[in-house]
Short mmCIF file of N, CA and C in Angstrom, two decimals:
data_model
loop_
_atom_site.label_atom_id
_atom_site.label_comp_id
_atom_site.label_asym_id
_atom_site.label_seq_id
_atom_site.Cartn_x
_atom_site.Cartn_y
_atom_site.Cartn_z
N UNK A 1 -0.75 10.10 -8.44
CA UNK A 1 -0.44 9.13 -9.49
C UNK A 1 -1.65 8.73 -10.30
N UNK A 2 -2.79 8.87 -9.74
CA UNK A 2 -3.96 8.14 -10.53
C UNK A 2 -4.75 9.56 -10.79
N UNK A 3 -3.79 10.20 -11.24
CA UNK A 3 -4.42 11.76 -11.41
C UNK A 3 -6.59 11.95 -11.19
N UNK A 4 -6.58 11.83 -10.08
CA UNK A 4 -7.79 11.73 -8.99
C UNK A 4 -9.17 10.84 -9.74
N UNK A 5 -8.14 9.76 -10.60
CA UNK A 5 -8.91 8.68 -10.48
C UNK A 5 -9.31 7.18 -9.19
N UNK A 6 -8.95 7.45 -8.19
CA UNK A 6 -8.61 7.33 -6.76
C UNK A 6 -8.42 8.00 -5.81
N UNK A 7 -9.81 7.03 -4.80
CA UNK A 7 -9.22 7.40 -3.34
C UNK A 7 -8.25 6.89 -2.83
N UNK A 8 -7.75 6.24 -2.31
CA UNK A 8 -6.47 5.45 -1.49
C UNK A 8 -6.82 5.61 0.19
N UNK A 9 -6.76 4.85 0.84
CA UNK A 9 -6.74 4.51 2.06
C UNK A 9 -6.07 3.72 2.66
N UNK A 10 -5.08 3.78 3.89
CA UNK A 10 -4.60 2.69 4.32
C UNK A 10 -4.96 2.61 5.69
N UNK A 11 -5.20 1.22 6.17
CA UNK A 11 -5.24 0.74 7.82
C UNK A 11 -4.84 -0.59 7.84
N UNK A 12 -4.69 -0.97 9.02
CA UNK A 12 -3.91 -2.00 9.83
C UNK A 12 -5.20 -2.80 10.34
N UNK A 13 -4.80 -4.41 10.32
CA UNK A 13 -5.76 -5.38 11.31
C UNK A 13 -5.11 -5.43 13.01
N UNK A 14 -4.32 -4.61 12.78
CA UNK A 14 -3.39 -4.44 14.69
C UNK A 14 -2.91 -2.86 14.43
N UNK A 15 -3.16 -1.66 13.84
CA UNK A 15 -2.96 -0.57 14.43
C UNK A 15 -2.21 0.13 15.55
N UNK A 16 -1.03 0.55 15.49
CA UNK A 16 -0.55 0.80 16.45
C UNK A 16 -0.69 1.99 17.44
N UNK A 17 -1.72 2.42 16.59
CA UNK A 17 -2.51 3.90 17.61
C UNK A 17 -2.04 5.81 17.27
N UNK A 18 -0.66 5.09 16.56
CA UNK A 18 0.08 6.25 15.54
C UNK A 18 1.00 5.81 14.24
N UNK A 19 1.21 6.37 13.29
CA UNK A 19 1.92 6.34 12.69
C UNK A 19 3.39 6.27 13.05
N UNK A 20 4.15 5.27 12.16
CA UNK A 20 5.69 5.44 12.78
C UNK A 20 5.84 6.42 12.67
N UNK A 21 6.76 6.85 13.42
CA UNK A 21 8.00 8.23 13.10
C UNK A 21 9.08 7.87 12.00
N UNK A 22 9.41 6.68 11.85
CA UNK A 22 10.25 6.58 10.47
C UNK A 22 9.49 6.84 9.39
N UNK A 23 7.88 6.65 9.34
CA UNK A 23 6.63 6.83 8.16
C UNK A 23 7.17 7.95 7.91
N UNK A 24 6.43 8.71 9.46
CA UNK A 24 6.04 10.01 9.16
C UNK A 24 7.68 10.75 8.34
N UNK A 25 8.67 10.86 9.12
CA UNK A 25 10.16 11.49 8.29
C UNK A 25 10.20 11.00 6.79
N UNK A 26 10.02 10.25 6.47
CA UNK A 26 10.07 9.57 5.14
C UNK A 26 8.93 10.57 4.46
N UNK A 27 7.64 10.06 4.59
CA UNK A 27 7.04 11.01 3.81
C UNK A 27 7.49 12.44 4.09
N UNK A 28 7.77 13.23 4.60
CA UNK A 28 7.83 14.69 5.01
C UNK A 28 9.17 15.12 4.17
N UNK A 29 10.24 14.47 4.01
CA UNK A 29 11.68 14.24 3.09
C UNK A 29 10.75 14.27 1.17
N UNK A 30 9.83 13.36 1.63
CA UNK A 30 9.28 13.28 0.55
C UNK A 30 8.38 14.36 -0.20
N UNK A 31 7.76 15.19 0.66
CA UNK A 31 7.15 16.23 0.55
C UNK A 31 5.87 15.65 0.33
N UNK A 32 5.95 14.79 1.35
CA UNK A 32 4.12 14.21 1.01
C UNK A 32 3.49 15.45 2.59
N UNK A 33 2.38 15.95 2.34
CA UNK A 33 1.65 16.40 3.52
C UNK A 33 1.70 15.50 4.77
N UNK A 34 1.59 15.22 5.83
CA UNK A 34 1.03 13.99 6.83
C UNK A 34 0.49 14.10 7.68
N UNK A 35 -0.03 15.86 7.69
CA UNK A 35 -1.08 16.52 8.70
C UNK A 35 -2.51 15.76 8.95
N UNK A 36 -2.81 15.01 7.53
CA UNK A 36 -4.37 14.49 7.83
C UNK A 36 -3.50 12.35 8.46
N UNK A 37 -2.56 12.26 8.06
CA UNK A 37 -2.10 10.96 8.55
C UNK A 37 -2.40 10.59 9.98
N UNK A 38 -3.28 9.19 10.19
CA UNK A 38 -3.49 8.75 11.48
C UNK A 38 -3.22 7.37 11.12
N UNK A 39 -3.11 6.95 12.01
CA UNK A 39 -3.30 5.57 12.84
C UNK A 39 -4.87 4.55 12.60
N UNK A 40 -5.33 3.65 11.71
CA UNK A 40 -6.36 3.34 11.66
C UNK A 40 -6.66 2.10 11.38
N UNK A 41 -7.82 1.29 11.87
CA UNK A 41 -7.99 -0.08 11.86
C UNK A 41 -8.88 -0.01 10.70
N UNK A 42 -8.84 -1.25 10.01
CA UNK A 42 -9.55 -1.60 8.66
C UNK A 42 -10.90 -1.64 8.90
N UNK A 43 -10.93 -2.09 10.10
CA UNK A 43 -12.70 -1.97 10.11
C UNK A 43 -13.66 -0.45 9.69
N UNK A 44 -12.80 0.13 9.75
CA UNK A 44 -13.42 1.78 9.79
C UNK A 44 -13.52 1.47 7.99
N UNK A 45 -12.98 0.81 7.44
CA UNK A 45 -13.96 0.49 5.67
C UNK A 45 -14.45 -0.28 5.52
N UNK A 46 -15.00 -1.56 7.04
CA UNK A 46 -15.95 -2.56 6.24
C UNK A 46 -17.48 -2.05 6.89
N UNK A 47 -18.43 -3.06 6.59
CA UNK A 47 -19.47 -3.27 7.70
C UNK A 47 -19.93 -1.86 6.52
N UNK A 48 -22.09 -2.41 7.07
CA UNK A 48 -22.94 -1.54 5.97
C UNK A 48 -22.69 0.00 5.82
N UNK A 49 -22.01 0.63 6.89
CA UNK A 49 -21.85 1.98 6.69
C UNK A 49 -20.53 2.67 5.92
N UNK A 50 -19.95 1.46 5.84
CA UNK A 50 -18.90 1.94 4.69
C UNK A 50 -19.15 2.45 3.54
N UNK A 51 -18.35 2.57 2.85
CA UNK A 51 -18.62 3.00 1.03
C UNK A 51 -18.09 2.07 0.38
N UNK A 52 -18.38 1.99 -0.27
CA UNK A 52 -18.23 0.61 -1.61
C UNK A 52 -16.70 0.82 -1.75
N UNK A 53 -15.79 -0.32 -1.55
CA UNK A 53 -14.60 -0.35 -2.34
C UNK A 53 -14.44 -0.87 -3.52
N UNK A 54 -13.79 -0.63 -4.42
CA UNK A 54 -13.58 -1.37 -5.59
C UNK A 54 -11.87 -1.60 -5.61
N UNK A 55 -11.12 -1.69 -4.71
CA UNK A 55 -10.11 -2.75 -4.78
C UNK A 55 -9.39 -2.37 -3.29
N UNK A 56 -8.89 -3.81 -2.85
CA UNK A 56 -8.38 -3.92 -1.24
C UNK A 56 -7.20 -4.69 -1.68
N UNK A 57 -5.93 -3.54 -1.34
CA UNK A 57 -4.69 -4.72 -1.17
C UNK A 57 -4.02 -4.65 0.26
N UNK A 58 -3.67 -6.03 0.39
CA UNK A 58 -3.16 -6.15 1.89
C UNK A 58 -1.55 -6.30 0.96
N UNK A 59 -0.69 -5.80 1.98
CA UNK A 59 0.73 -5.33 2.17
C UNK A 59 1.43 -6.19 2.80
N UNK A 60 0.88 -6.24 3.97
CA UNK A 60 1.67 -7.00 5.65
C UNK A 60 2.15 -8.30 4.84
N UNK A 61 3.01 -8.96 5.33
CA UNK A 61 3.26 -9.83 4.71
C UNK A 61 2.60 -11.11 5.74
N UNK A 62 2.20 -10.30 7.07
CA UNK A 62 1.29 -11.09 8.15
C UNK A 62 -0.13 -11.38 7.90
N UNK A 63 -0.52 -10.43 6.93
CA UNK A 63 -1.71 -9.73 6.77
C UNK A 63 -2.54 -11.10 5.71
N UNK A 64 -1.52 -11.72 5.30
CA UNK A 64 -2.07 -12.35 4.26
C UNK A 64 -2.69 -13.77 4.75
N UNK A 65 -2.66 -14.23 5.96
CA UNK A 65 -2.98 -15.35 6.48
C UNK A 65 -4.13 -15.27 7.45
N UNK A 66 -4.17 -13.87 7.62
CA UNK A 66 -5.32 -13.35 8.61
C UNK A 66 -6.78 -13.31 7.52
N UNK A 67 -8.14 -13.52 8.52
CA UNK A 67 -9.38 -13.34 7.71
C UNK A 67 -9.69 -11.77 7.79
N UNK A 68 -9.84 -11.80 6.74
CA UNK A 68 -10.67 -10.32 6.26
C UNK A 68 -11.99 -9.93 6.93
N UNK A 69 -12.22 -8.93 6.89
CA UNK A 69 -13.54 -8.52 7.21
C UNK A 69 -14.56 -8.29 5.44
N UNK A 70 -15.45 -7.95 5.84
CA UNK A 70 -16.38 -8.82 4.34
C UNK A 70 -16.24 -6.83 4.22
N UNK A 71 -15.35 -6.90 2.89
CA UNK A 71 -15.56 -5.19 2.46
C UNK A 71 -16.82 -4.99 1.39
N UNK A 72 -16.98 -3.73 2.01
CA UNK A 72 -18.48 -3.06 0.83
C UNK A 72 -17.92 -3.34 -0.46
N UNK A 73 -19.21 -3.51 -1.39
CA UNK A 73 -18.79 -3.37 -2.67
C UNK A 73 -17.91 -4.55 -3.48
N UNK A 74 -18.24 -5.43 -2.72
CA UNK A 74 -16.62 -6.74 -3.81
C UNK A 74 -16.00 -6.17 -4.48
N UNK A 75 -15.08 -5.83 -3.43
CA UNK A 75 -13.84 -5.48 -4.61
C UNK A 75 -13.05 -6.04 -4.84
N UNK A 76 -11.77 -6.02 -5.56
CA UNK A 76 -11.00 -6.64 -6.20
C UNK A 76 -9.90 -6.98 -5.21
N UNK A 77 -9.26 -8.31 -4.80
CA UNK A 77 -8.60 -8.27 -3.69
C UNK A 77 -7.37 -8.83 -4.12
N UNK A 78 -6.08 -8.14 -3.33
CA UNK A 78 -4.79 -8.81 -3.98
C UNK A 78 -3.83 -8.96 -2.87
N UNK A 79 -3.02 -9.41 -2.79
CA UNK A 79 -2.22 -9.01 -1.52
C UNK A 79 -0.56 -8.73 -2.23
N UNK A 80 -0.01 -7.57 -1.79
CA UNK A 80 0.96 -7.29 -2.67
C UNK A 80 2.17 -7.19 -1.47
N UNK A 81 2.24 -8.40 -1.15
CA UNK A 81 3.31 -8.73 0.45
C UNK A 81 4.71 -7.60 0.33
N UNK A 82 4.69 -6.70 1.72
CA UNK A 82 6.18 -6.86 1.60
C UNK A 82 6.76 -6.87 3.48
N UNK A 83 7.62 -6.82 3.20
CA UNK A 83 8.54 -6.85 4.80
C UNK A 83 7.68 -5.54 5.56
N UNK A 84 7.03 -5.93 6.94
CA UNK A 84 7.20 -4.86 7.59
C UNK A 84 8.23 -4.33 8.14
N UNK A 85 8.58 -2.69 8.13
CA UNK A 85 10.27 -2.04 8.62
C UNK A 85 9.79 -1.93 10.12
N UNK A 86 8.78 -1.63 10.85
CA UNK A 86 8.13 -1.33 11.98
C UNK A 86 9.08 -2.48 12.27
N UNK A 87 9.10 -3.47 12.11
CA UNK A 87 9.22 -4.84 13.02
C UNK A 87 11.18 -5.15 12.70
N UNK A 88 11.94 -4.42 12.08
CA UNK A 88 13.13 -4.66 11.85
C UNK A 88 14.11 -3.82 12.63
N UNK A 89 14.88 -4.52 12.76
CA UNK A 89 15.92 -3.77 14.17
C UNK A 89 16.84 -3.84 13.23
N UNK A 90 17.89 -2.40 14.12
CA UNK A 90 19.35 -2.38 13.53
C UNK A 90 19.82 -0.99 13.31
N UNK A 91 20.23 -0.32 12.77
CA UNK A 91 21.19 0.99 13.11
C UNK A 91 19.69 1.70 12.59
N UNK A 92 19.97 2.92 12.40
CA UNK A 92 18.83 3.95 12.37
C UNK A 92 19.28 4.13 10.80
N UNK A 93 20.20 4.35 10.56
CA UNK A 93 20.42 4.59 8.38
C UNK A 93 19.80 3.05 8.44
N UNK A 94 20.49 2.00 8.95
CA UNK A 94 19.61 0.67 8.40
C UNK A 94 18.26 0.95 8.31
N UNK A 95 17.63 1.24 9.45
CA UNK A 95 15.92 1.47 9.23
C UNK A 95 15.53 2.01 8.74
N UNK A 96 16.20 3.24 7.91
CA UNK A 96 15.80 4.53 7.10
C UNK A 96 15.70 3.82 6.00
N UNK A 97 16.62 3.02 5.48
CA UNK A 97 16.81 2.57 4.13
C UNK A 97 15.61 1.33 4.05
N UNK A 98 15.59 0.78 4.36
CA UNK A 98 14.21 -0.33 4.82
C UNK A 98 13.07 0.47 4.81
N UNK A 99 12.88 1.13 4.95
CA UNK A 99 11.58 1.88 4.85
C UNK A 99 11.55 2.53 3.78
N UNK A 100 12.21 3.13 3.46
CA UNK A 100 12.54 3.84 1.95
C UNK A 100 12.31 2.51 0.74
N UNK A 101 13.05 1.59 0.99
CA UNK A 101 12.95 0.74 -0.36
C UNK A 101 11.33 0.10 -0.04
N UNK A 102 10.66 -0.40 1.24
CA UNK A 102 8.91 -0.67 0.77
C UNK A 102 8.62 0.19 0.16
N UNK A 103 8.72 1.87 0.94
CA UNK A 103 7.91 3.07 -0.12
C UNK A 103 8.10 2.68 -1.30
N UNK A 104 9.00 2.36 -2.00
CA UNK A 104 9.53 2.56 -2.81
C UNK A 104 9.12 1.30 -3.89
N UNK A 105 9.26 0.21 -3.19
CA UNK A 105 8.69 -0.88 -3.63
C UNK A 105 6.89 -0.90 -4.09
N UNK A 106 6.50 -0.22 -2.69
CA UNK A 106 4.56 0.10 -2.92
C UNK A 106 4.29 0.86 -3.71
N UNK A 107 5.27 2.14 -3.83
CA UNK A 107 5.17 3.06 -5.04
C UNK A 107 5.01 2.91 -6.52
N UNK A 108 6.10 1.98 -6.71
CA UNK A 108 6.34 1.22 -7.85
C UNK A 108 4.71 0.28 -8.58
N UNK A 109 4.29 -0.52 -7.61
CA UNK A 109 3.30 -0.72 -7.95
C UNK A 109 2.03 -0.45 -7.83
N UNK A 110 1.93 0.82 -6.84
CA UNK A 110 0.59 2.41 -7.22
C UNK A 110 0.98 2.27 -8.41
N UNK A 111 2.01 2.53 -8.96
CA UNK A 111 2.60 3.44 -10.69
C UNK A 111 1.95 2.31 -11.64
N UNK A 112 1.77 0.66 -11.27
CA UNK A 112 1.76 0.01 -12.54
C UNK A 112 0.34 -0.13 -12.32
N UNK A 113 -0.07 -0.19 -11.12
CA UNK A 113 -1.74 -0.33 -10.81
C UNK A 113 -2.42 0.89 -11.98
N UNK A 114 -1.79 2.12 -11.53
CA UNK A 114 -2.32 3.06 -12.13
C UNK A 114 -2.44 3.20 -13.41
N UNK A 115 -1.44 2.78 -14.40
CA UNK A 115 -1.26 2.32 -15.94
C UNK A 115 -2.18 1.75 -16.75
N UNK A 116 -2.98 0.90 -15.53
CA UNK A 116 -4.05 -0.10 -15.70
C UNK A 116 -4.89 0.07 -17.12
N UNK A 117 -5.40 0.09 -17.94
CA UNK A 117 -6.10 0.43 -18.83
C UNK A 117 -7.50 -0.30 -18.06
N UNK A 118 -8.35 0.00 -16.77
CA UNK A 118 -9.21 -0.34 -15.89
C UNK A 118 -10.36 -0.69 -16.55
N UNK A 119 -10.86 0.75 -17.27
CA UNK A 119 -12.11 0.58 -18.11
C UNK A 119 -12.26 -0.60 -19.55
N UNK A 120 -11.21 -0.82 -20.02
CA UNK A 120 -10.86 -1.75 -21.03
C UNK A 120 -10.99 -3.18 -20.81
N UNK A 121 -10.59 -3.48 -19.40
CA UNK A 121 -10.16 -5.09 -18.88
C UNK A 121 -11.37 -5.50 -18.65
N UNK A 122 -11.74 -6.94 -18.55
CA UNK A 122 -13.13 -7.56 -18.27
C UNK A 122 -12.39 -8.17 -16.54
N UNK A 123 -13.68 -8.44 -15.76
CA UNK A 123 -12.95 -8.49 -14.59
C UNK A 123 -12.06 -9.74 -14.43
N UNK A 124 -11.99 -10.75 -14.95
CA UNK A 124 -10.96 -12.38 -14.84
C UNK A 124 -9.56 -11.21 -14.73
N UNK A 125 -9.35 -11.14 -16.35
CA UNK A 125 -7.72 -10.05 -16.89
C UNK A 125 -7.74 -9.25 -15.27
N UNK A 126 -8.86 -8.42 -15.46
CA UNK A 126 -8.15 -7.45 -14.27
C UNK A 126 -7.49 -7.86 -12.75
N UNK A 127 -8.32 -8.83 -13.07
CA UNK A 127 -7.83 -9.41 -11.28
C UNK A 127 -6.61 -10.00 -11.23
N UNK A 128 -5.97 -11.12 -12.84
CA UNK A 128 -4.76 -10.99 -12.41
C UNK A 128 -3.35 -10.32 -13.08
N UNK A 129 -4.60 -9.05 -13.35
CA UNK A 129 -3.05 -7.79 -13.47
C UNK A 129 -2.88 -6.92 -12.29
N UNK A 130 -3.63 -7.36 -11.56
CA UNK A 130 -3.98 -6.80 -10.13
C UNK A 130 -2.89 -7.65 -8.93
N UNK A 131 -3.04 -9.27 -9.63
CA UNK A 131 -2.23 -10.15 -8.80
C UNK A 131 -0.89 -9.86 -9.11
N UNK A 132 -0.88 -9.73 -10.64
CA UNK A 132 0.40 -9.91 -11.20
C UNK A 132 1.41 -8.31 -10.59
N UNK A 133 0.88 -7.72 -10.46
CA UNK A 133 1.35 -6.36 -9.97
C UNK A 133 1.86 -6.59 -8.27
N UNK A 134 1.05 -7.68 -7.97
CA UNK A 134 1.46 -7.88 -6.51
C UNK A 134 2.87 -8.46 -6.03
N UNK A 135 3.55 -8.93 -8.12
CA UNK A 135 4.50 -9.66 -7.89
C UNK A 135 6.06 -8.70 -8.03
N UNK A 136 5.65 -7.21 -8.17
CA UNK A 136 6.61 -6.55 -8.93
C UNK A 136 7.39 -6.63 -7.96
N UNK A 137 8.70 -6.81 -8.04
CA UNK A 137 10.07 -6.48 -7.49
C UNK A 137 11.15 -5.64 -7.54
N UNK A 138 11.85 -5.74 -6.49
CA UNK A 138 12.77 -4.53 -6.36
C UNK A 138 13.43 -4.53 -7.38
N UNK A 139 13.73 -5.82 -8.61
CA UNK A 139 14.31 -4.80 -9.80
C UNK A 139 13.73 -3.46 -10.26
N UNK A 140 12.21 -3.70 -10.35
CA UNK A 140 11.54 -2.47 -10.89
C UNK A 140 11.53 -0.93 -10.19
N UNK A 141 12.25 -0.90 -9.10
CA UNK A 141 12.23 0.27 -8.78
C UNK A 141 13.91 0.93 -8.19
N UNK A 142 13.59 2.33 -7.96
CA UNK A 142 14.91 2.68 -7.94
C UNK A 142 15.77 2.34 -6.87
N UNK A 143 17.02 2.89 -6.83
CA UNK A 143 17.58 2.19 -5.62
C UNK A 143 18.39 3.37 -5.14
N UNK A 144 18.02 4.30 -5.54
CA UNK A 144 18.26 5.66 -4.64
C UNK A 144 17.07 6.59 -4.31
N UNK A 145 17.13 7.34 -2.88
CA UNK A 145 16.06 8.16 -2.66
C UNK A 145 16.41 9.34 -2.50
N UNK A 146 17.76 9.25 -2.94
CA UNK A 146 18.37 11.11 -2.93
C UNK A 146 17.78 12.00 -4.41
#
């Protein structure tokens, strides 16, 4: 999406040691690769041996009350909450579909993050089109994954 104007990384402040298996089927339906996909704690991007980030969004909707670790580089920080599916019970199409609409939901706003006109914005604007992106909702995205 950010035609390799981005790295992207994701980890967990509680890691569960693997990736779901609902992740992993979802992306693979999706035709995303998930051979290099692991399991990983955030610390593995803070602290001096990291690399500079230039933007950290937390997801968890747990995630947002917890303290951060001090990331390289000040970057731009947002938290773009949604439901964890890991943590939701109920038929197996129920859980499929719950997981499908976050993708789907996080996707949505990779797509508007990416739109960004980045180089243009002074940093105040950017940070809250950064927030404001954190607010996008399931109107904005589709509601089928067939």
């Amino acid at each position: 999406m950010g035609q390799a104007r981005f790295r992207a990384f994701s980890a967990g402040s509680e890691p569960a040691g693997t990736v779901h298996p609902l992740t992993m089927d979802l992306l693979k339906r999706l035709d995303y690769d998930t051979r290099p996909l692991h399991s990983k704690h955030w610390l593995e991007f803070s602290g001096e041996a990291a690399f500079p980030l230039d933007f950290v969004f937390t997801v968890c909707d747990k995630a947002a009350g917890e303290p951060c670790p001090v990331w390289p580089g000040q970057p731009i920080r947002a938290h773009w909450g949604v439901e964890d599916p890991a943590l939701l019970y109920g038929s197996e199409a129920r859980r499929k579909k719950v997981f499908f609409d976050v993708y789907s939901l996080l996707k949505r706003r990779v797509e508007l993050f990416c739109e960004l006109p980045i180089a243009k914005l002074d940093a105040l604007t950017l940070i809250r089109q950064v927030e404001r992106i954190g607010h996008a909702t399931t109107e904005m995205i589709p509601t089928s994954h067939e």
